[in-house]
């Protein structure tokens, strides 16, 4: 990962959503991929109990091949 720039953080109850822009570089090919990313966290008693991430996997696959 070259960079991870947070653009928004939204929370409601136990749910936190982090929106970011990211850029990755594949060491094997030297190609780069830029993709937005969303992380969804569920927090209870100060601990993360669930985590999901969403990003453009096709862009990363293209950079890796």
PDB file of N, CA and C in Angstrom:
ATOM      1  N   UNK A   1       0.843  -1.172   0.000  1.00  0.00           N
ATOM      2  CA  UNK A   1       0.000   0.000   0.000  1.00  0.00           C
ATOM      3  C   UNK A   1       0.886   1.231   0.000  1.00  0.00           C
ATOM      4  N   UNK A   2       0.628   2.113  -0.948  1.00  0.00           N
ATOM      5  CA  UNK A   2       1.391   3.349  -1.064  1.00  0.00           C
ATOM      6  C   UNK A   2       0.792   4.423  -0.160  1.00  0.00           C
ATOM      7  N   UNK A   3      -0.534   4.523  -0.187  1.00  0.00           N
ATOM      8  CA  UNK A   3      -1.177   5.464   0.734  1.00  0.00           C
ATOM      9  C   UNK A   3      -2.593   5.030   1.060  1.00  0.00           C
ATOM     10  N   UNK A   4      -3.063   5.537   2.178  1.00  0.00           N
ATOM     11  CA  UNK A   4      -4.410   5.300   2.687  1.00  0.00           C
ATOM     12  C   UNK A   4      -4.864   6.637   3.249  1.00  0.00           C
ATOM     13  N   UNK A   5      -5.740   7.331   2.516  1.00  0.00           N
ATOM     14  CA  UNK A   5      -6.178   8.663   2.929  1.00  0.00           C
ATOM     15  C   UNK A   5      -7.656   8.632   3.301  1.00  0.00           C
ATOM     16  N   UNK A   6      -7.944   8.813   4.566  1.00  0.00           N
ATOM     17  CA  UNK A   6      -9.315   8.792   5.054  1.00  0.00           C
ATOM     18  C   UNK A   6     -10.044  10.049   4.593  1.00  0.00           C
ATOM     19  N   UNK A   7     -11.245   9.856   4.015  1.00  0.00           N
ATOM     20  CA  UNK A   7     -12.047  10.994   3.566  1.00  0.00           C
ATOM     21  C   UNK A   7     -13.239  11.250   4.488  1.00  0.00           C
ATOM     22  N   UNK A   8     -13.784  10.196   5.090  1.00  0.00           N
ATOM     23  CA  UNK A   8     -14.930  10.347   5.998  1.00  0.00           C
ATOM     24  C   UNK A   8     -14.942   9.230   7.027  1.00  0.00           C
ATOM     25  N   UNK A   9     -15.450   9.547   8.205  1.00  0.00           N
ATOM     26  CA  UNK A   9     -15.717   8.552   9.238  1.00  0.00           C
ATOM     27  C   UNK A   9     -17.137   8.811   9.719  1.00  0.00           C
ATOM     28  N   UNK A  10     -17.962   7.778   9.678  1.00  0.00           N
ATOM     29  CA  UNK A  10     -19.358   7.898  10.083  1.00  0.00           C
ATOM     30  C   UNK A  10     -19.631   6.833  11.138  1.00  0.00           C
ATOM     31  N   UNK A  11     -20.283   7.216  12.232  1.00  0.00           N
ATOM     32  CA  UNK A  11     -20.604   6.227  13.254  1.00  0.00           C
ATOM     33  C   UNK A  11     -22.042   6.360  13.686  1.00  0.00           C
ATOM     34  N   UNK A  12     -22.612   5.221  14.046  1.00  0.00           N
ATOM     35  CA  UNK A  12     -23.971   5.160  14.561  1.00  0.00           C
ATOM     36  C   UNK A  12     -24.064   3.942  15.470  1.00  0.00           C
ATOM     37  N   UNK A  13     -24.245   4.189  16.746  1.00  0.00           N
ATOM     38  CA  UNK A  13     -24.309   3.081  17.688  1.00  0.00           C
ATOM     39  C   UNK A  13     -23.006   2.314  17.719  1.00  0.00           C
ATOM     40  N   UNK A  14     -23.065   1.010  17.443  1.00  0.00           N
ATOM     41  CA  UNK A  14     -21.884   0.153  17.477  1.00  0.00           C
ATOM     42  C   UNK A  14     -21.165   0.089  16.124  1.00  0.00           C
ATOM     43  N   UNK A  15     -21.684   0.775  15.105  1.00  0.00           N
ATOM     44  CA  UNK A  15     -21.140   0.669  13.751  1.00  0.00           C
ATOM     45  C   UNK A  15     -20.341   1.908  13.383  1.00  0.00           C
ATOM     46  N   UNK A  16     -19.152   1.680  12.831  1.00  0.00           N
ATOM     47  CA  UNK A  16     -18.295   2.760  12.335  1.00  0.00           C
ATOM     48  C   UNK A  16     -17.946   2.432  10.889  1.00  0.00           C
ATOM     49  N   UNK A  17     -18.079   3.419  10.008  1.00  0.00           N
ATOM     50  CA  UNK A  17     -17.708   3.258   8.604  1.00  0.00           C
ATOM     51  C   UNK A  17     -16.607   4.254   8.298  1.00  0.00           C
ATOM     52  N   UNK A  18     -15.509   3.749   7.735  1.00  0.00           N
ATOM     53  CA  UNK A  18     -14.380   4.586   7.352  1.00  0.00           C
ATOM     54  C   UNK A  18     -14.266   4.544   5.831  1.00  0.00           C
ATOM     55  N   UNK A  19     -14.361   5.701   5.194  1.00  0.00           N
ATOM     56  CA  UNK A  19     -14.209   5.805   3.743  1.00  0.00           C
ATOM     57  C   UNK A  19     -12.839   6.395   3.450  1.00  0.00           C
ATOM     58  N   UNK A  20     -12.161   5.815   2.455  1.00  0.00           N
ATOM     59  CA  UNK A  20     -10.799   6.253   2.176  1.00  0.00           C
ATOM     60  C   UNK A  20     -10.474   6.084   0.706  1.00  0.00           C
ATOM     61  N   UNK A  21      -9.414   6.748   0.277  1.00  0.00           N
ATOM     62  CA  UNK A  21      -8.823   6.536  -1.038  1.00  0.00           C
ATOM     63  C   UNK A  21      -7.498   5.826  -0.805  1.00  0.00           C
ATOM     64  N   UNK A  22      -7.219   4.818  -1.629  1.00  0.00           N
ATOM     65  CA  UNK A  22      -5.997   4.047  -1.454  1.00  0.00           C
ATOM     66  C   UNK A  22      -5.273   3.865  -2.776  1.00  0.00           C
ATOM     67  N   UNK A  23      -3.985   3.584  -2.661  1.00  0.00           N
ATOM     68  CA  UNK A  23      -3.187   3.265  -3.836  1.00  0.00           C
ATOM     69  C   UNK A  23      -2.244   2.126  -3.456  1.00  0.00           C
ATOM     70  N   UNK A  24      -2.233   1.116  -4.297  1.00  0.00           N
ATOM     71  CA  UNK A  24      -1.397  -0.058  -4.079  1.00  0.00           C
ATOM     72  C   UNK A  24      -0.400  -0.197  -5.217  1.00  0.00           C
ATOM     73  N   UNK A  25       0.741  -0.814  -4.937  1.00  0.00           N
ATOM     74  CA  UNK A  25       1.711  -1.139  -5.978  1.00  0.00           C
ATOM     75  C   UNK A  25       2.067  -2.612  -5.836  1.00  0.00           C
ATOM     76  N   UNK A  26       1.959  -3.334  -6.941  1.00  0.00           N
ATOM     77  CA  UNK A  26       2.320  -4.748  -6.963  1.00  0.00           C
ATOM     78  C   UNK A  26       3.830  -4.852  -7.154  1.00  0.00           C
ATOM     79  N   UNK A  27       4.519  -5.459  -6.208  1.00  0.00           N
ATOM     80  CA  UNK A  27       5.979  -5.577  -6.298  1.00  0.00           C
ATOM     81  C   UNK A  27       6.400  -6.424  -7.494  1.00  0.00           C
ATOM     82  N   UNK A  28       5.619  -7.453  -7.813  1.00  0.00           N
ATOM     83  CA  UNK A  28       5.994  -8.374  -8.894  1.00  0.00           C
ATOM     84  C   UNK A  28       5.921  -7.726 -10.277  1.00  0.00           C
ATOM     85  N   UNK A  29       4.890  -6.861 -10.499  1.00  0.00           N
ATOM     86  CA  UNK A  29       4.698  -6.272 -11.829  1.00  0.00           C
ATOM     87  C   UNK A  29       5.111  -4.806 -11.896  1.00  0.00           C
ATOM     88  N   UNK A  30       5.174  -4.141 -10.747  1.00  0.00           N
ATOM     89  CA  UNK A  30       5.467  -2.714 -10.720  1.00  0.00           C
ATOM     90  C   UNK A  30       4.257  -1.846 -11.035  1.00  0.00           C
ATOM     91  N   UNK A  31       3.116  -2.478 -11.330  1.00  0.00           N
ATOM     92  CA  UNK A  31       1.896  -1.721 -11.664  1.00  0.00           C
ATOM     93  C   UNK A  31       1.210  -1.235 -10.390  1.00  0.00           C
ATOM     94  N   UNK A  32       0.492  -0.120 -10.568  1.00  0.00           N
ATOM     95  CA  UNK A  32      -0.222   0.465  -9.438  1.00  0.00           C
ATOM     96  C   UNK A  32      -1.724   0.426  -9.680  1.00  0.00           C
ATOM     97  N   UNK A  33      -2.471   0.424  -8.585  1.00  0.00           N
ATOM     98  CA  UNK A  33      -3.932   0.473  -8.646  1.00  0.00           C
ATOM     99  C   UNK A  33      -4.415   1.490  -7.625  1.00  0.00           C
ATOM    100  N   UNK A  34      -5.336   2.328  -8.053  1.00  0.00           N
ATOM    101  CA  UNK A  34      -5.963   3.319  -7.173  1.00  0.00           C
ATOM    102  C   UNK A  34      -7.416   2.905  -7.011  1.00  0.00           C
ATOM    103  N   UNK A  35      -7.888   2.851  -5.767  1.00  0.00           N
ATOM    104  CA  UNK A  35      -9.266   2.436  -5.525  1.00  0.00           C
ATOM    105  C   UNK A  35      -9.807   3.086  -4.256  1.00  0.00           C
ATOM    106  N   UNK A  36     -11.086   3.438  -4.272  1.00  0.00           N
ATOM    107  CA  UNK A  36     -11.714   3.837  -3.011  1.00  0.00           C
ATOM    108  C   UNK A  36     -11.856   2.595  -2.129  1.00  0.00           C
ATOM    109  N   UNK A  37     -11.951   2.803  -0.822  1.00  0.00           N
ATOM    110  CA  UNK A  37     -12.046   1.688   0.118  1.00  0.00           C
ATOM    111  C   UNK A  37     -13.022   2.070   1.216  1.00  0.00           C
ATOM    112  N   UNK A  38     -13.821   1.095   1.635  1.00  0.00           N
ATOM    113  CA  UNK A  38     -14.747   1.298   2.749  1.00  0.00           C
ATOM    114  C   UNK A  38     -14.492   0.209   3.780  1.00  0.00           C
ATOM    115  N   UNK A  39     -14.286   0.594   5.021  1.00  0.00           N
ATOM    116  CA  UNK A  39     -14.136  -0.342   6.131  1.00  0.00           C
ATOM    117  C   UNK A  39     -15.340  -0.183   7.040  1.00  0.00           C
ATOM    118  N   UNK A  40     -15.943  -1.294   7.419  1.00  0.00           N
ATOM    119  CA  UNK A  40     -17.089  -1.292   8.329  1.00  0.00           C
ATOM    120  C   UNK A  40     -16.677  -2.051   9.581  1.00  0.00           C
ATOM    121  N   UNK A  41     -16.762  -1.389  10.719  1.00  0.00           N
ATOM    122  CA  UNK A  41     -16.385  -1.997  11.981  1.00  0.00           C
ATOM    123  C   UNK A  41     -17.572  -2.011  12.931  1.00  0.00           C
ATOM    124  N   UNK A  42     -17.718  -3.087  13.668  1.00  0.00           N
ATOM    125  CA  UNK A  42     -18.683  -3.162  14.763  1.00  0.00           C
ATOM    126  C   UNK A  42     -17.869  -3.181  16.048  1.00  0.00           C
ATOM    127  N   UNK A  43     -18.171  -2.266  16.954  1.00  0.00           N
ATOM    128  CA  UNK A  43     -17.417  -2.137  18.192  1.00  0.00           C
ATOM    129  C   UNK A  43     -18.350  -2.352  19.381  1.00  0.00           C
ATOM    130  N   UNK A  44     -17.893  -3.179  20.307  1.00  0.00           N
ATOM    131  CA  UNK A  44     -18.671  -3.407  21.524  1.00  0.00           C
ATOM    132  C   UNK A  44     -17.708  -3.446  22.709  1.00  0.00           C
ATOM    133  N   UNK A  45     -18.025  -2.699  23.747  1.00  0.00           N
ATOM    134  CA  UNK A  45     -17.182  -2.637  24.952  1.00  0.00           C
ATOM    135  C   UNK A  45     -15.738  -2.272  24.623  1.00  0.00           C
ATOM    136  N   UNK A  46     -15.565  -1.364  23.657  1.00  0.00           N
ATOM    137  CA  UNK A  46     -14.243  -0.886  23.310  1.00  0.00           C
ATOM    138  C   UNK A  46     -13.415  -1.837  22.466  1.00  0.00           C
ATOM    139  N   UNK A  47     -14.036  -2.942  21.984  1.00  0.00           N
ATOM    140  CA  UNK A  47     -13.309  -3.907  21.167  1.00  0.00           C
ATOM    141  C   UNK A  47     -13.999  -4.085  19.824  1.00  0.00           C
ATOM    142  N   UNK A  48     -13.203  -4.260  18.775  1.00  0.00           N
ATOM    143  CA  UNK A  48     -13.761  -4.533  17.449  1.00  0.00           C
ATOM    144  C   UNK A  48     -14.226  -5.981  17.430  1.00  0.00           C
ATOM    145  N   UNK A  49     -15.514  -6.197  17.133  1.00  0.00           N
ATOM    146  CA  UNK A  49     -16.048  -7.562  17.104  1.00  0.00           C
ATOM    147  C   UNK A  49     -16.327  -8.039  15.683  1.00  0.00           C
ATOM    148  N   UNK A  50     -16.412  -7.122  14.729  1.00  0.00           N
ATOM    149  CA  UNK A  50     -16.576  -7.464  13.319  1.00  0.00           C
ATOM    150  C   UNK A  50     -15.829  -6.446  12.475  1.00  0.00           C
ATOM    151  N   UNK A  51     -15.323  -6.912  11.329  1.00  0.00           N
ATOM    152  CA  UNK A  51     -14.629  -6.018  10.406  1.00  0.00           C
ATOM    153  C   UNK A  51     -14.868  -6.509   8.987  1.00  0.00           C
ATOM    154  N   UNK A  52     -15.279  -5.606   8.109  1.00  0.00           N
ATOM    155  CA  UNK A  52     -15.461  -5.898   6.695  1.00  0.00           C
ATOM    156  C   UNK A  52     -14.787  -4.787   5.907  1.00  0.00           C
ATOM    157  N   UNK A  53     -14.166  -5.138   4.767  1.00  0.00           N
ATOM    158  CA  UNK A  53     -13.601  -4.110   3.905  1.00  0.00           C
ATOM    159  C   UNK A  53     -14.083  -4.327   2.478  1.00  0.00           C
ATOM    160  N   UNK A  54     -14.266  -3.226   1.781  1.00  0.00           N
ATOM    161  CA  UNK A  54     -14.756  -3.247   0.415  1.00  0.00           C
ATOM    162  C   UNK A  54     -13.850  -2.366  -0.437  1.00  0.00           C
ATOM    163  N   UNK A  55     -13.382  -2.912  -1.575  1.00  0.00           N
ATOM    164  CA  UNK A  55     -12.559  -2.136  -2.505  1.00  0.00           C
ATOM    165  C   UNK A  55     -12.640  -2.800  -3.866  1.00  0.00           C
ATOM    166  N   UNK A  56     -12.075  -2.153  -4.869  1.00  0.00           N
ATOM    167  CA  UNK A  56     -12.132  -2.633  -6.252  1.00  0.00           C
ATOM    168  C   UNK A  56     -11.104  -3.745  -6.451  1.00  0.00           C
ATOM    169  N   UNK A  57     -11.519  -4.985  -6.249  1.00  0.00           N
ATOM    170  CA  UNK A  57     -10.599  -6.109  -6.381  1.00  0.00           C
ATOM    171  C   UNK A  57     -10.159  -6.312  -7.833  1.00  0.00           C
ATOM    172  N   UNK A  58     -10.991  -5.930  -8.799  1.00  0.00           N
ATOM    173  CA  UNK A  58     -10.612  -6.068 -10.214  1.00  0.00           C
ATOM    174  C   UNK A  58      -9.416  -5.178 -10.535  1.00  0.00           C
ATOM    175  N   UNK A  59      -9.373  -3.992  -9.975  1.00  0.00           N
ATOM    176  CA  UNK A  59      -8.246  -3.083 -10.213  1.00  0.00           C
ATOM    177  C   UNK A  59      -6.956  -3.665  -9.625  1.00  0.00           C
ATOM    178  N   UNK A  60      -7.050  -4.262  -8.446  1.00  0.00           N
ATOM    179  CA  UNK A  60      -5.862  -4.868  -7.851  1.00  0.00           C
ATOM    180  C   UNK A  60      -5.425  -6.106  -8.618  1.00  0.00           C
ATOM    181  N   UNK A  61      -6.374  -6.879  -9.110  1.00  0.00           N
ATOM    182  CA  UNK A  61      -6.022  -8.056  -9.903  1.00  0.00           C
ATOM    183  C   UNK A  61      -5.341  -7.640 -11.209  1.00  0.00           C
ATOM    184  N   UNK A  62      -5.839  -6.595 -11.824  1.00  0.00           N
ATOM    185  CA  UNK A  62      -5.237  -6.107 -13.072  1.00  0.00           C
ATOM    186  C   UNK A  62      -3.804  -5.642 -12.839  1.00  0.00           C
ATOM    187  N   UNK A  63      -3.554  -5.020 -11.701  1.00  0.00           N
ATOM    188  CA  UNK A  63      -2.194  -4.565 -11.391  1.00  0.00           C
ATOM    189  C   UNK A  63      -1.264  -5.742 -11.110  1.00  0.00           C
ATOM    190  N   UNK A  64      -1.830  -6.844 -10.655  1.00  0.00           N
ATOM    191  CA  UNK A  64      -1.014  -8.004 -10.281  1.00  0.00           C
ATOM    192  C   UNK A  64      -0.746  -8.946 -11.460  1.00  0.00           C
ATOM    193  N   UNK A  65      -1.440  -8.736 -12.586  1.00  0.00           N
ATOM    194  CA  UNK A  65      -1.257  -9.652 -13.721  1.00  0.00           C
ATOM    195  C   UNK A  65      -0.668  -8.927 -14.916  1.00  0.00           C
TER     196      UNK A  65
END
